[in-house]
GROMACS .gro file of C-alpha atoms in nm:
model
  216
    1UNK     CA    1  15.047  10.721  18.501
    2UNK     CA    2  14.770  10.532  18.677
    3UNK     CA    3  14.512  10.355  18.442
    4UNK     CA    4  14.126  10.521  18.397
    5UNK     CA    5  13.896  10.280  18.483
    6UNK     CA    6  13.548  10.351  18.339
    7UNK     CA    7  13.222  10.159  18.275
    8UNK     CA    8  13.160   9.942  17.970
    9UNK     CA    9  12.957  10.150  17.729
   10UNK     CA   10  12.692   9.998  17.556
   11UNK     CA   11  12.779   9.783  17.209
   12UNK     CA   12  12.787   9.963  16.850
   13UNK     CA   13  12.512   9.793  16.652
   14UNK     CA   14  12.720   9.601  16.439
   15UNK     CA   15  12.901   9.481  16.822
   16UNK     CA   16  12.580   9.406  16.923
   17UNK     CA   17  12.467   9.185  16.654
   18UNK     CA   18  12.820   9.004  16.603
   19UNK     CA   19  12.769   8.897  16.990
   20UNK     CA   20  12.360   8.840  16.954
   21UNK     CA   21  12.438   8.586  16.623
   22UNK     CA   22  12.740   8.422  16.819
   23UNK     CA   23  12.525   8.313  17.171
   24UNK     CA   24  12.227   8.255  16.935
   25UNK     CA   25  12.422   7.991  16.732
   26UNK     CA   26  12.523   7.612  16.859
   27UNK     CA   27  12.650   7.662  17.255
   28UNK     CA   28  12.748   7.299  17.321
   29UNK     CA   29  12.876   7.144  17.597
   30UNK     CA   30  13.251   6.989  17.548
   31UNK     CA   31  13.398   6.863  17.888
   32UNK     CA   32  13.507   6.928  18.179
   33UNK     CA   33  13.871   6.860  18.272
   34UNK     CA   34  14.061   6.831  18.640
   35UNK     CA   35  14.462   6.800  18.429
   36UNK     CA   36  14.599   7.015  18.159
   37UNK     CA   37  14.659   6.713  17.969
   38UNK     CA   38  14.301   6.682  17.892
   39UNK     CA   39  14.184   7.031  17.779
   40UNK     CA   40  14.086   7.073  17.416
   41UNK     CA   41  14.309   7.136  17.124
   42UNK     CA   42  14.400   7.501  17.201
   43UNK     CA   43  14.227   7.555  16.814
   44UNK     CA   44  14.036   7.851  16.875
   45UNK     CA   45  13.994   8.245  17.115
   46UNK     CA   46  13.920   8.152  17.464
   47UNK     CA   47  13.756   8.324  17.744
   48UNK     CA   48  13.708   8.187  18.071
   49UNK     CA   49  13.514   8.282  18.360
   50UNK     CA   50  13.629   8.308  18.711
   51UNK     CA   51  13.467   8.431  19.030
   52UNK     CA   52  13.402   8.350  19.397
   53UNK     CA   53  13.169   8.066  19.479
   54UNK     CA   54  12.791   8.157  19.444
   55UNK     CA   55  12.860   8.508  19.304
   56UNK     CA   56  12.649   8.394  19.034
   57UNK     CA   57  12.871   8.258  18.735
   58UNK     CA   58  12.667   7.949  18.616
   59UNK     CA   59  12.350   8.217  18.635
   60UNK     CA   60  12.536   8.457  18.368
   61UNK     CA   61  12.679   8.157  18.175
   62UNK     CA   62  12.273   8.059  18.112
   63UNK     CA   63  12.164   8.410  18.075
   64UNK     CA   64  12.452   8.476  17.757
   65UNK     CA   65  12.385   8.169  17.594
   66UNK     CA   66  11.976   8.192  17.684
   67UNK     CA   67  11.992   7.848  17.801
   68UNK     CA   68  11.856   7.820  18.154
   69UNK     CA   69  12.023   7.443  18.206
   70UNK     CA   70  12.340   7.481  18.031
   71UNK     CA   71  12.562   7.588  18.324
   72UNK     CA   72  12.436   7.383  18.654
   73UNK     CA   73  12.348   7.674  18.876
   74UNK     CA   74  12.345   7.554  19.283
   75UNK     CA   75  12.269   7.669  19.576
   76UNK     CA   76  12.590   7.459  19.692
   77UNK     CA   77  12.894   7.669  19.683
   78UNK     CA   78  13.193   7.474  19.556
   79UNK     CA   79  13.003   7.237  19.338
   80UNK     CA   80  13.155   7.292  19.051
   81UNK     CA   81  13.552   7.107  19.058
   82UNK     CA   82  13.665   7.124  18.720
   83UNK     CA   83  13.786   7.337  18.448
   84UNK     CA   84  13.422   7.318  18.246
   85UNK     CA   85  13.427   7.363  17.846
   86UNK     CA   86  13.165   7.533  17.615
   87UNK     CA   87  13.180   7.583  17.251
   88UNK     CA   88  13.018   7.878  17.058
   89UNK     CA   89  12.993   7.731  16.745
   90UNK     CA   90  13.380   7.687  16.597
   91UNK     CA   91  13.413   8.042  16.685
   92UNK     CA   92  13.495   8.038  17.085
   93UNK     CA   93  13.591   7.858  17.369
   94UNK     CA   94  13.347   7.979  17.698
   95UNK     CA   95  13.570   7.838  17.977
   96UNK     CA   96  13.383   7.831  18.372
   97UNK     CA   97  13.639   7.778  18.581
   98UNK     CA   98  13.597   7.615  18.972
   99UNK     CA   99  13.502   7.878  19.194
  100UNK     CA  100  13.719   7.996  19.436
  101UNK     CA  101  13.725   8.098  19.804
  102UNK     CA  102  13.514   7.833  19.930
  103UNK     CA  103  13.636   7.776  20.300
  104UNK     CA  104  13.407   7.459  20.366
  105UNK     CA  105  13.577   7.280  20.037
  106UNK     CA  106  13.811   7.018  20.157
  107UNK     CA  107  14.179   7.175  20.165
  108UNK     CA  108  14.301   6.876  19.941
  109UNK     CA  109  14.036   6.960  19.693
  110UNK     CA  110  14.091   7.340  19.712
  111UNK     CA  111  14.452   7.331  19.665
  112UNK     CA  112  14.434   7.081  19.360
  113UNK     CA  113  14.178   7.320  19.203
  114UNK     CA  114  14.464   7.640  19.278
  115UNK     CA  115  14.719   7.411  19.127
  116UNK     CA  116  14.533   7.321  18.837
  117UNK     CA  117  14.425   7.720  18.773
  118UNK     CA  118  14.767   7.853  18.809
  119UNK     CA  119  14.829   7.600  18.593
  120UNK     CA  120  14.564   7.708  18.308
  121UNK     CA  121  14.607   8.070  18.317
  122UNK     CA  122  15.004   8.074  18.279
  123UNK     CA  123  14.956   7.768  17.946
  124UNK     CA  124  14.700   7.841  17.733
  125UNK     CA  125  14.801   7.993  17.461
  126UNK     CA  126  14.487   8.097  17.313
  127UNK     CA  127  14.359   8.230  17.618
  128UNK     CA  128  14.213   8.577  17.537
  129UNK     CA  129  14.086   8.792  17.843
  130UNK     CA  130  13.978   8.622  18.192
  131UNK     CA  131  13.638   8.765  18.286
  132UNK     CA  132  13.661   8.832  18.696
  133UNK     CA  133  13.300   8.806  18.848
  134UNK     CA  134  13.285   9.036  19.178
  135UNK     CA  135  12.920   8.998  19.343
  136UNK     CA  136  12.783   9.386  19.370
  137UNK     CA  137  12.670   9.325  19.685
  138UNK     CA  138  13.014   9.264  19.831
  139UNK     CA  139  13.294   9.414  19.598
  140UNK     CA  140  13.614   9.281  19.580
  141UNK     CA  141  13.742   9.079  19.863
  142UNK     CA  142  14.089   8.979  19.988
  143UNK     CA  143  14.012   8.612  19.800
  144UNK     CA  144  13.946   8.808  19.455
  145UNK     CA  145  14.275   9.012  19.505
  146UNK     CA  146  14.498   8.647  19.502
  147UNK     CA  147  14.291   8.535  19.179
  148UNK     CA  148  14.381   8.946  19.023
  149UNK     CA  149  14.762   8.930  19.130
  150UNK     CA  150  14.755   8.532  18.934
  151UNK     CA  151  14.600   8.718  18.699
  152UNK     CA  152  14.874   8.957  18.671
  153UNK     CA  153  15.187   8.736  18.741
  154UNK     CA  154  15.032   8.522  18.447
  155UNK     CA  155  15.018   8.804  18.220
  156UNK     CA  156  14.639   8.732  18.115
  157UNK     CA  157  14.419   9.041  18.072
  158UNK     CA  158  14.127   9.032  18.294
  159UNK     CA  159  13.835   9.233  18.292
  160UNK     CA  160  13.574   9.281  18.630
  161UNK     CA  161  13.207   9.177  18.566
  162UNK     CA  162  13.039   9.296  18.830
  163UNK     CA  163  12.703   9.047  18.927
  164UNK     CA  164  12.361   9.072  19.079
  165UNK     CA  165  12.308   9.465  19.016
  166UNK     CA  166  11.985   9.414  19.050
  167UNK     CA  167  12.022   9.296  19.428
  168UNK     CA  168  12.170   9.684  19.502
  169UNK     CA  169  12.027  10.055  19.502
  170UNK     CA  170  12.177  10.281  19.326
  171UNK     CA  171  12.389  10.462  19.573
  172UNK     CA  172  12.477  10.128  19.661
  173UNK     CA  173  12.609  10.078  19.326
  174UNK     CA  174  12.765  10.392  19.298
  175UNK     CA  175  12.958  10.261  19.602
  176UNK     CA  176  13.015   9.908  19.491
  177UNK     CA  177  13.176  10.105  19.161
  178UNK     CA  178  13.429  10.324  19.306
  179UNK     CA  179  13.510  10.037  19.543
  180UNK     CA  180  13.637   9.803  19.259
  181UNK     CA  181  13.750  10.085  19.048
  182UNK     CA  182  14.045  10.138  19.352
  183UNK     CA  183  14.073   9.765  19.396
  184UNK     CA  184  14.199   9.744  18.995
  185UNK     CA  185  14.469  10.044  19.031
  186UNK     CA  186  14.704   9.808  19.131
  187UNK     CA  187  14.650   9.528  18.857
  188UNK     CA  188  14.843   9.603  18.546
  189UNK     CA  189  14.687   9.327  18.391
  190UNK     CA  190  14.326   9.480  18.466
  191UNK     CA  191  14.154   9.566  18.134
  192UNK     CA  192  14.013   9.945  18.184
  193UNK     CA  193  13.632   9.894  18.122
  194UNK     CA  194  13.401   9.708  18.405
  195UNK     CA  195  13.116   9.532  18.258
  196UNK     CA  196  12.762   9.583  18.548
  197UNK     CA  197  12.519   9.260  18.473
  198UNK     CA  198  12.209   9.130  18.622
  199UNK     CA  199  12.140   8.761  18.493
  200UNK     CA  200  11.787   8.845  18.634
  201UNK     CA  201  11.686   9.143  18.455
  202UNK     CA  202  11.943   9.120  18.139
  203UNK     CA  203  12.137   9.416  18.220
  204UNK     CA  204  12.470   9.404  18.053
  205UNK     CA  205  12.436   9.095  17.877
  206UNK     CA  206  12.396   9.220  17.544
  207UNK     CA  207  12.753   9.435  17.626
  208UNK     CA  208  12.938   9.112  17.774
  209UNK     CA  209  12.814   8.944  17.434
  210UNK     CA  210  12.961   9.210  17.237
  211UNK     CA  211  13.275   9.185  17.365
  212UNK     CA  212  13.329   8.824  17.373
  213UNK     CA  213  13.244   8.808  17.014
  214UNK     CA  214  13.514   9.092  16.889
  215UNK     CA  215  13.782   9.005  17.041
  216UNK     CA  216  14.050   8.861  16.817
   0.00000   0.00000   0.00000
C-alpha cells in the first residue's frame, strides 16, 4: 500500500501556541561541531535541518526563531561547514546541518561533511524527525534523493519543507507539489505531511512551529 502524501494543515490552537511560546522563549546559540565527539549531551528532542546549499535554510532558521541574525544567511553557497547547534530553551535541540550539493566546495571538504552527516543521522539517539528543505522553485533534485535514501537507510523520519513559495505562481506550485509528492513514494522513511513556507511572507511558519514543539 503506497503512503498518502498530503499538505500540512494548519496548527490546532493549542499547537499553535505550544510552538508560538517555544520560538518566543530563549533561542541560544550552543556550537557548532565538525566530530561526533563534540556534539552536546544527547539530553533533550532534536530536530535538525537539512537542505541543498542556498535553498534558504539559515532564512527559515531566523524567520522561526524571529531573529534576523541568529542563523548567518549568505549569498555564498557552502558557507556553512559544520554541524551548527541551537537551543530552544531546555526544551529542544534546532540542529542546521552543512548544506549539501555544493559542486564548487572542495571535494576534501565535501566528503568530510558526508562523512560526518552519515555519521550524525545513524548516532543520535535523540534525534526526532530530519526536516528536508526542497527550494519550490526547483523540486527535488537527484542531490536531495542521496540525502532521502541516508535518510531512509538511517531509519530517521524526515519530513519535506518546501522553501521560497513566495518566489512561484500558483500553478507553479501546484506543479512543484505533485512533483515532490512522487519523489517521496519511494522513501519509507518520508513522514506523510509536506510543510509549504515562505521566510519572506511567514507562510507556514506558524505550522513548522507547531510541529517542532509537539513532537515527543
Amino acid at each position: 500500500m503506497s503512503m498518502i502524501f498530503t499538505l500540512a494543515s494548519e496548527p490546532e490552537d493549542e499547537a499553535r501556541e505550544t510552538g508560538r511560546l517555544l520560538f518566543a522563549g530563549p533561542v541560544d546559540f550552543v556550537k557548532g561541531v565538525t566530530s561526533m565527539a563534540a556534539l552536546p549531551p544527547a539530553d533533550r528532542i532534536e530536530v535538525c535541518f537539512a537542505g541543498r546549499s542556498n535553498v534558504g535554510k539559515s532564512s527559515l532558521i531566523n524567520a522561526l526563531t524571529g531573529r534576523k541574525t541568529l542563523a548567518r544567511a549568505s549569498n555564498t553557497p557552502g558557507r556553512t561547514q559544520e554541524i551548527n547547534y541551537f537551543a530552544l530553551g531546555e526544551a529542544r535541540y534546532l540542529v542546521d546541518l552543512p548544506g549539501y550539493g555544493y559542486a564548487e566546495a572542495p571535494v576534501a571538504i565535501v566528503a568530510r561533511w558526508q562523512a560526518l552527516l552519515k555519521q550524525y543521522l545513524a548516532g543520535r539517539p535523540t534525534l526526532r524527525r530530519a526536516f528536508v528543505l526542497i527550494d519550490a522553485r526547483h523540486g527535488v533534485k537527484a542531490v536531495d534523493q542521496e540525502i532521502l535514501t541516508l535518510l531512509d537507510r538511517s531509519a530517521v523520519t524526515f519530513q519535506i519543507v518546501l522553501t521560497k513559495v513566495d518566489k512561484i505562481n500558483r500553478t507553479e506550485r501546484a506543479a512543484v507539489i505533485e512533483q515532490v509528492k512522487g519523489a517521496l513514494a519511494k522513501h519509507p522513511a518520508a513522514y506523510p505531511q509536506i510543510v509549504v513556507t515562505s521566510s519572506e511572507k511567514g507562510e507556514g511558519i506558524e505550522t513548522l512551529r507547531a510541529i517542532i514543539a509537539t513532537l515527543e
